[in-house]
Short mmCIF file of C-alpha atoms in Angstrom, two decimals:
data_model
loop_
_atom_site.label_atom_id
_atom_site.label_comp_id
_atom_site.label_asym_id
_atom_site.label_seq_id
_atom_site.Cartn_x
_atom_site.Cartn_y
_atom_site.Cartn_z
CA UNK A 1 41.30 9.49 24.71
CA UNK A 2 37.73 10.15 25.99
CA UNK A 3 36.72 7.78 28.71
CA UNK A 4 33.15 7.31 30.68
CA UNK A 5 33.27 7.52 34.55
CA UNK A 6 30.44 5.64 34.81
CA UNK A 7 31.22 4.78 38.56
CA UNK A 8 27.01 4.97 39.36
CA UNK A 9 26.87 1.76 37.02
CA UNK A 10 25.58 -0.19 39.65
CA UNK A 11 22.77 1.92 40.75
CA UNK A 12 21.77 1.89 37.25
CA UNK A 13 21.11 -1.07 37.08
CA UNK A 14 19.51 -1.33 40.13
CA UNK A 15 17.24 0.83 39.03
CA UNK A 16 18.43 3.97 41.44
CA UNK A 17 19.32 7.34 40.94
CA UNK A 18 22.29 8.87 43.55
CA UNK A 19 21.71 12.02 45.25
CA UNK A 20 23.46 14.56 43.86
CA UNK A 21 26.00 14.46 46.80
CA UNK A 22 27.02 10.94 45.83
CA UNK A 23 27.23 11.90 42.11
CA UNK A 24 29.91 14.44 43.00
CA UNK A 25 31.65 12.62 44.97
CA UNK A 26 32.23 9.49 42.52
CA UNK A 27 32.73 11.91 39.85
CA UNK A 28 35.66 13.03 41.42
CA UNK A 29 36.76 9.54 42.04
CA UNK A 30 36.13 8.51 38.12
CA UNK A 31 39.07 11.31 37.32
CA UNK A 32 41.58 8.75 38.90
CA UNK A 33 41.10 6.49 35.53
CA UNK A 34 42.26 8.32 33.72
CA UNK A 35 45.33 6.69 35.14
CA UNK A 36 44.53 3.86 32.27
CA UNK A 37 45.23 5.19 29.57
CA UNK A 38 48.46 4.87 27.88
CA UNK A 39 51.70 6.56 29.31
CA UNK A 40 52.17 9.53 26.94
CA UNK A 41 48.55 10.55 26.76
CA UNK A 42 47.70 13.71 28.19
CA UNK A 43 44.95 14.76 26.26
CA UNK A 44 42.42 12.00 27.74
CA UNK A 45 38.23 13.68 28.76
CA UNK A 46 36.48 11.62 31.13
CA UNK A 47 32.41 12.20 31.04
CA UNK A 48 31.15 11.87 34.55
CA UNK A 49 27.68 12.02 35.98
CA UNK A 50 28.09 15.45 38.00
CA UNK A 51 30.20 18.70 37.55
CA UNK A 52 33.05 19.19 39.54
CA UNK A 53 35.41 21.55 41.10
CA UNK A 54 38.94 20.81 38.62
CA UNK A 55 41.06 23.11 40.84
CA UNK A 56 41.17 20.06 43.38
CA UNK A 57 42.87 17.89 40.54
CA UNK A 58 46.47 18.04 41.02
CA UNK A 59 48.80 17.42 38.74
CA UNK A 60 52.57 16.19 38.45
CA UNK A 61 55.05 15.25 36.50
CA UNK A 62 53.38 11.65 34.18
CA UNK A 63 49.90 12.44 35.44
CA UNK A 64 47.98 15.10 34.10
CA UNK A 65 44.44 15.19 35.01
CA UNK A 66 41.75 14.77 32.51
CA UNK A 67 39.41 17.21 31.27
CA UNK A 68 35.83 16.81 32.65
CA UNK A 69 32.69 17.10 31.17
CA UNK A 70 29.32 16.10 32.65
CA UNK A 71 26.46 13.58 31.09
CA UNK A 72 23.15 13.09 30.62
CA UNK A 73 21.05 10.18 29.32
CA UNK A 74 19.78 8.93 26.10
CA UNK A 75 18.20 6.21 24.57
CA UNK A 76 21.73 4.63 22.51
CA UNK A 77 25.40 5.54 21.91
CA UNK A 78 27.54 3.70 20.37
CA UNK A 79 31.25 3.37 21.60
CA UNK A 80 34.38 4.22 19.29
CA UNK A 81 35.12 0.46 17.68
CA UNK A 82 31.53 0.23 16.73
CA UNK A 83 28.94 -0.81 18.17
CA UNK A 84 29.68 -4.50 19.93
CA UNK A 85 33.44 -3.87 20.33
CA UNK A 86 34.34 -3.68 23.95
CA UNK A 87 30.77 -5.16 24.79
CA UNK A 88 29.69 -8.69 26.41
CA UNK A 89 29.53 -11.16 23.53
CA UNK A 90 26.58 -11.22 21.36
CA UNK A 91 25.64 -8.00 22.96
CA UNK A 92 25.78 -4.46 21.96
CA UNK A 93 25.34 -1.18 24.15
CA UNK A 94 22.67 -1.01 26.79
CA UNK A 95 20.15 1.20 26.20
CA UNK A 96 21.00 3.50 29.13
CA UNK A 97 24.25 4.06 27.91
CA UNK A 98 24.85 7.58 28.67
CA UNK A 99 25.63 11.05 26.33
CA UNK A 100 26.79 14.37 27.02
CA UNK A 101 24.64 16.85 28.38
CA UNK A 102 23.32 19.40 26.23
CA UNK A 103 21.82 19.88 22.66
CA UNK A 104 23.74 16.87 20.51
CA UNK A 105 22.63 14.67 17.32
CA UNK A 106 22.99 11.22 16.96
CA UNK A 107 25.34 11.26 15.18
CA UNK A 108 28.16 13.60 16.83
CA UNK A 109 27.72 11.56 20.25
CA UNK A 110 31.20 10.79 21.85
CA UNK A 111 32.45 7.52 21.43
CA UNK A 112 34.33 5.90 24.30
CA UNK A 113 38.02 4.43 24.27
CA UNK A 114 37.38 3.35 27.98
CA UNK A 115 34.87 3.05 30.42
CA UNK A 116 34.89 2.47 34.10
CA UNK A 117 32.06 -0.02 33.37
CA UNK A 118 30.07 -1.65 30.41
CA UNK A 119 26.71 -0.74 30.59
CA UNK A 120 25.79 -3.68 29.19
CA UNK A 121 27.18 -5.70 31.76
CA UNK A 122 24.02 -6.00 34.50
CA UNK A 123 24.03 -9.80 34.48
CA UNK A 124 28.09 -10.33 35.56
CA UNK A 125 28.07 -7.72 38.12
CA UNK A 126 25.23 -9.26 39.98
CA UNK A 127 26.05 -10.65 43.56
CA UNK A 128 23.65 -12.82 43.36
CA UNK A 129 25.25 -14.47 40.46
CA UNK A 130 28.99 -14.54 42.37
CA UNK A 131 27.01 -16.67 45.29
CA UNK A 132 26.00 -19.10 43.00
CA UNK A 133 29.39 -19.25 41.14
CA UNK A 134 30.80 -19.42 45.02
CA UNK A 135 28.47 -22.05 45.63
CA UNK A 136 29.25 -24.25 42.40
CA UNK A 137 33.45 -24.10 43.57
CA UNK A 138 32.26 -24.73 47.31
CA UNK A 139 34.11 -21.84 48.80
CA UNK A 140 30.30 -20.16 49.51
CA UNK A 141 30.59 -18.81 53.03
CA UNK A 142 27.92 -21.10 55.27
CA UNK A 143 24.34 -19.53 55.23
CA UNK A 144 25.38 -17.29 52.41
CA UNK A 145 21.64 -17.01 50.30
CA UNK A 146 19.73 -15.17 48.51
CA UNK A 147 16.66 -14.13 49.99
CA UNK A 148 13.40 -12.42 47.90
CA UNK A 149 11.05 -11.98 51.17
CA UNK A 150 11.45 -10.94 54.96
CA UNK A 151 9.44 -14.41 55.33
CA UNK A 152 12.33 -15.87 54.10
CA UNK A 153 15.01 -13.76 56.18
CA UNK A 154 13.15 -14.25 59.45
CA UNK A 155 13.24 -18.29 58.98
CA UNK A 156 16.64 -17.92 57.56
CA UNK A 157 17.65 -15.96 60.93
CA UNK A 158 16.73 -18.80 63.09
CA UNK A 159 20.62 -20.40 62.85
CA UNK A 160 22.01 -16.55 63.74
CA UNK A 161 21.55 -16.32 66.81
CA UNK A 162 23.82 -13.87 68.41
CA UNK A 163 25.45 -13.92 65.44
CA UNK A 164 26.12 -10.54 63.26
CA UNK A 165 25.39 -10.60 59.42
CA UNK A 166 24.66 -8.22 56.57
CA UNK A 167 21.83 -7.85 53.43
CA UNK A 168 22.70 -6.24 50.35
CA UNK A 169 21.67 -5.17 47.13
CA UNK A 170 22.67 -7.29 43.83
CA UNK A 171 23.78 -4.12 42.55
CA UNK A 172 25.69 -1.89 45.10
CA UNK A 173 29.31 0.17 45.53
CA UNK A 174 31.25 1.37 48.69
CA UNK A 175 29.06 0.08 51.70
CA UNK A 176 25.26 1.71 49.72
CA UNK A 177 21.69 -0.35 50.16
CA UNK A 178 23.40 -2.68 52.50
CA UNK A 179 21.94 -3.72 56.10
CA UNK A 180 23.86 -5.21 58.66
CA UNK A 181 21.86 -6.93 61.63
CA UNK A 182 22.99 -9.37 64.73
CA UNK A 183 20.83 -12.47 66.36
CA UNK A 184 17.66 -14.38 64.78
CA UNK A 185 15.58 -11.19 65.79
CA UNK A 186 14.71 -8.79 62.85
CA UNK A 187 12.69 -6.12 64.51
CA UNK A 188 12.16 -2.17 64.65
CA UNK A 189 13.87 -0.10 61.95
CA UNK A 190 16.82 -2.19 60.63
CA UNK A 191 13.22 -4.48 59.94
CA UNK A 192 11.58 -1.39 58.01
CA UNK A 193 15.37 -0.46 56.64
CA UNK A 194 15.12 -4.25 54.48
CA UNK A 195 12.02 -4.43 54.02
CA UNK A 196 12.35 -0.76 52.15
CA UNK A 197 15.06 -2.72 50.41
CA UNK A 198 13.45 -5.29 49.16
CA UNK A 199 10.39 -3.49 47.64
CA UNK A 200 13.48 -1.19 45.88
CA UNK A 201 15.84 -3.49 44.80
CA UNK A 202 13.97 -7.29 44.71
CA UNK A 203 16.17 -10.51 45.53
CA UNK A 204 19.18 -9.02 48.66
CA UNK A 205 21.97 -10.91 49.07
CA UNK A 206 22.51 -12.58 52.67
CA UNK A 207 26.24 -13.13 54.08
CA UNK A 208 26.78 -13.80 57.65
CA UNK A 209 29.58 -11.12 58.70
CA UNK A 210 32.69 -12.66 59.99
CA UNK A 211 36.01 -11.14 62.04
CA UNK A 212 37.88 -10.24 59.06
CA UNK A 213 41.68 -10.33 59.27
CA UNK A 214 42.43 -9.31 55.93
CA UNK A 215 40.91 -8.09 52.78
CA UNK A 216 42.25 -9.13 49.16
CA UNK A 217 41.50 -8.54 45.95
CA UNK A 218 42.74 -9.80 42.22
CA UNK A 219 42.69 -7.53 39.31
CA UNK A 220 42.10 -9.91 36.11
CA UNK A 221 40.70 -9.64 32.28
CA UNK A 222 38.74 -12.29 30.15
CA UNK A 223 40.34 -11.79 26.63
CA UNK A 224 38.49 -11.95 23.29
CA UNK A 225 39.07 -15.54 23.16
CA UNK A 226 38.24 -15.97 26.92
CA UNK A 227 41.56 -16.50 28.15
CA UNK A 228 41.61 -15.36 32.04
CA UNK A 229 45.23 -13.26 32.97
CA UNK A 230 45.18 -12.44 36.55
CA UNK A 231 47.73 -10.04 37.93
CA UNK A 232 49.15 -10.19 41.80
CA UNK A 233 46.56 -9.98 44.76
CA UNK A 234 46.82 -6.56 46.48
CA UNK A 235 45.53 -5.82 49.68
CA UNK A 236 42.09 -3.87 50.37
CA UNK A 237 42.74 -1.27 53.66
CA UNK A 238 39.49 -0.83 55.03
CA UNK A 239 37.60 0.84 58.72
CA UNK A 240 36.33 -1.26 60.97
CA UNK A 241 32.97 -1.35 59.42
CA UNK A 242 34.31 -3.01 56.19
CA UNK A 243 34.43 0.98 54.28
CA UNK A 244 37.37 0.87 51.25
CA UNK A 245 40.17 3.23 52.50
CA UNK A 246 42.98 2.17 49.80
CA UNK A 247 44.73 -0.32 47.70
CA UNK A 248 48.24 -1.74 48.64
CA UNK A 249 49.93 -3.44 45.90
CA UNK A 250 52.15 -6.68 46.25
CA UNK A 251 51.96 -7.72 49.98
CA UNK A 252 53.21 -10.60 51.29
CA UNK A 253 51.00 -13.32 51.27
CA UNK A 254 51.26 -16.81 52.80
CA UNK A 255 51.53 -19.30 49.50
CA UNK A 256 48.33 -21.02 51.57
CA UNK A 257 46.03 -17.95 51.04
CA UNK A 258 47.53 -16.42 47.15
CA UNK A 259 47.90 -20.01 45.90
CA UNK A 260 44.56 -21.01 46.59
CA UNK A 261 43.02 -17.08 46.03
CA UNK A 262 44.27 -17.09 42.75
CA UNK A 263 43.14 -20.39 41.96
CA UNK A 264 39.84 -19.48 43.02
CA UNK A 265 40.00 -16.07 41.30
CA UNK A 266 40.67 -18.07 37.84
CA UNK A 267 37.89 -20.50 38.21
CA UNK A 268 35.10 -18.07 38.95
CA UNK A 269 36.33 -15.48 36.11
CA UNK A 270 35.94 -18.48 33.60
CA UNK A 271 32.63 -19.67 34.87
CA UNK A 272 31.04 -16.15 34.85
CA UNK A 273 33.02 -15.33 31.24
CA UNK A 274 31.14 -18.72 30.24
CA UNK A 275 27.66 -18.13 31.78
CA UNK A 276 27.33 -13.74 31.37
CA UNK A 277 29.95 -14.23 28.08
CA UNK A 278 31.67 -10.93 29.19
CA UNK A 279 35.15 -10.01 28.10
CA UNK A 280 37.32 -7.39 29.35
CA UNK A 281 38.53 -6.02 33.25
CA UNK A 282 37.58 -7.43 36.52
CA UNK A 283 38.26 -7.45 39.81
CA UNK A 284 37.30 -10.08 42.64
CA UNK A 285 37.28 -9.20 46.55
CA UNK A 286 38.45 -12.14 49.11
CA UNK A 287 39.46 -11.78 52.90
CA UNK A 288 40.75 -13.91 55.53
CA UNK A 289 38.87 -14.37 58.21
CA UNK A 290 39.55 -15.27 62.40
CA UNK A 291 37.25 -18.42 62.95
CA UNK A 292 38.06 -19.94 66.57
CA UNK A 293 35.33 -22.24 65.93
CA UNK A 294 37.86 -23.86 63.20
CA UNK A 295 40.95 -26.36 63.61
CA UNK A 296 43.66 -23.73 62.40
CA UNK A 297 44.57 -23.98 58.56
CA UNK A 298 47.19 -21.83 56.93
CA UNK A 299 48.50 -18.39 59.13
CA UNK A 300 48.07 -14.69 58.14
CA UNK A 301 49.02 -13.32 54.67
CA UNK A 302 52.56 -13.12 54.87
CA UNK A 303 53.10 -15.06 58.30
CA UNK A 304 53.66 -19.12 59.30
CA UNK A 305 51.18 -21.78 59.77
CA UNK A 306 49.22 -21.12 62.87
CA UNK A 307 50.25 -23.70 65.84
CA UNK A 308 48.19 -26.40 66.82
CA UNK A 309 45.28 -25.05 69.30
CA UNK A 310 45.05 -21.42 67.80
CA UNK A 311 41.98 -20.07 66.24
CA UNK A 312 41.79 -20.12 62.51
CA UNK A 313 42.38 -18.11 60.36
CA UNK A 314 40.64 -18.69 57.05
CA UNK A 315 40.48 -17.75 53.14
CA UNK A 316 37.01 -17.04 51.90
CA UNK A 317 38.33 -16.39 48.24
CA UNK A 318 35.03 -15.14 46.63
CA UNK A 319 33.05 -12.23 48.21
CA UNK A 320 32.34 -10.26 45.60
CA UNK A 321 32.58 -9.94 41.42
CA UNK A 322 33.33 -6.97 39.99
CA UNK A 323 32.88 -6.77 36.08
CA UNK A 324 34.45 -3.99 35.17
CA UNK A 325 37.55 -0.98 35.70
CA UNK A 326 38.60 -0.83 39.85
CA UNK A 327 40.64 0.77 41.79
CA UNK A 328 42.67 -1.73 41.78
CA UNK A 329 43.67 -1.40 38.50
CA UNK A 330 44.20 2.37 38.79
CA UNK A 331 46.44 1.51 41.41
CA UNK A 332 48.79 -0.89 39.14
CA UNK A 333 48.53 2.25 36.57
CA UNK A 334 49.63 4.49 38.85
CA UNK A 335 52.05 1.74 40.19
CA UNK A 336 53.38 2.01 36.31
CA UNK A 337 52.91 5.73 36.33
CA UNK A 338 54.55 6.76 39.21
CA UNK A 339 56.07 4.15 40.80
CA UNK A 340 53.64 4.23 43.89
CA UNK A 341 52.86 1.11 45.56
CA UNK A 342 49.93 2.22 47.54
CA UNK A 343 46.88 4.38 46.37
CA UNK A 344 44.60 6.27 49.32
CA UNK A 345 41.20 7.65 49.86
CA UNK A 346 41.44 8.82 53.65
CA UNK A 347 44.22 11.69 55.03
CA UNK A 348 47.08 12.28 52.68
CA UNK A 349 50.18 10.06 54.84
CA UNK A 350 53.20 13.16 54.95
CA UNK A 351 55.40 12.89 51.64
CA UNK A 352 52.06 11.36 49.49
CA UNK A 353 51.74 12.57 46.10
CA UNK A 354 48.01 13.76 46.40
CA UNK A 355 46.06 13.71 43.61
CA UNK A 356 42.71 14.89 44.30
CA UNK A 357 42.93 17.52 46.70
CA UNK A 358 40.84 17.26 50.45
CA UNK A 359 37.77 19.34 50.56
CA UNK A 360 34.38 19.35 52.84
CA UNK A 361 33.03 16.70 51.30
CA UNK A 362 35.87 14.14 52.73
CA UNK A 363 37.22 13.07 49.10
CA UNK A 364 40.76 12.71 48.63
CA UNK A 365 42.99 10.46 46.73
CA UNK A 366 47.02 9.66 47.02
CA UNK A 367 49.18 8.11 46.20
CA UNK A 368 52.87 6.45 47.83
#
């Protein structure tokens, strides 16, 4: 199989160019997409944004790393099934669909069996659309909105005295292109940074930054006829600043969390498909947060209902919509291949199966 590891899709949609070091990091991570190929297919090749050290890709029984190729841009290409197969209904390949580097005539361009992201799916991955859908479903966070200028942000911050918040680009991943602040004064380096983000990316998504208890996700797929199919929820491992560290499958969740989470995900994916024509895989991020200022609701994932008068733990079921493959999908694929329940990107624990050997760039991947 021939795979497209375009983990730089958000940057391309935003019109940004990632630094070379970031392109090399995401190219290493992209090799894990080979887990999503059918069992027994050990001849996958993946096209990625930058060169990688193939010696760091470690083979195991039922896991053979892909052959790695490097991409460059051209005007147009196709996917294996033809110009429109695998793309949102009524759309064809994006003009930014990449091709391999080197001299190659247009009729010899490679066709891709599986991509990290459909290059034509920018509208489905717009964070402002996810916020709008959350509003339509009545699950948007209070105070979340799109801001198009510093003046709009200054006016909105008058209600955020002493409260943390975050601004992020409409297309962003892995914690890039974000700015965090606290309170109602936008001054100094933070003001300069957000001003530059507005100039570079246009309108930004503003959200309150909450005291997260656990981060969750749900993988799903919109079929060709528009049906939404979901996998079971997973837990997202993060660092104290919300940085992504990995996936844990089959976490023990309180039904008061799992049921409304899956209901909101299904409703959001249905609306996304109707509004954009998107078909294919997706993953929706959510979280449970601590809010001592509200009446208690359902308890922590896996725990009992909070006692009356205790601090509330509330579910935000629609944080981001990623209309593409995701590391959640890769975790499910590794579970099928290797029986693993965890996929990690921090220091491998004892006994873990290392997939990408640690290096000076601090990139690693393991499962257990």
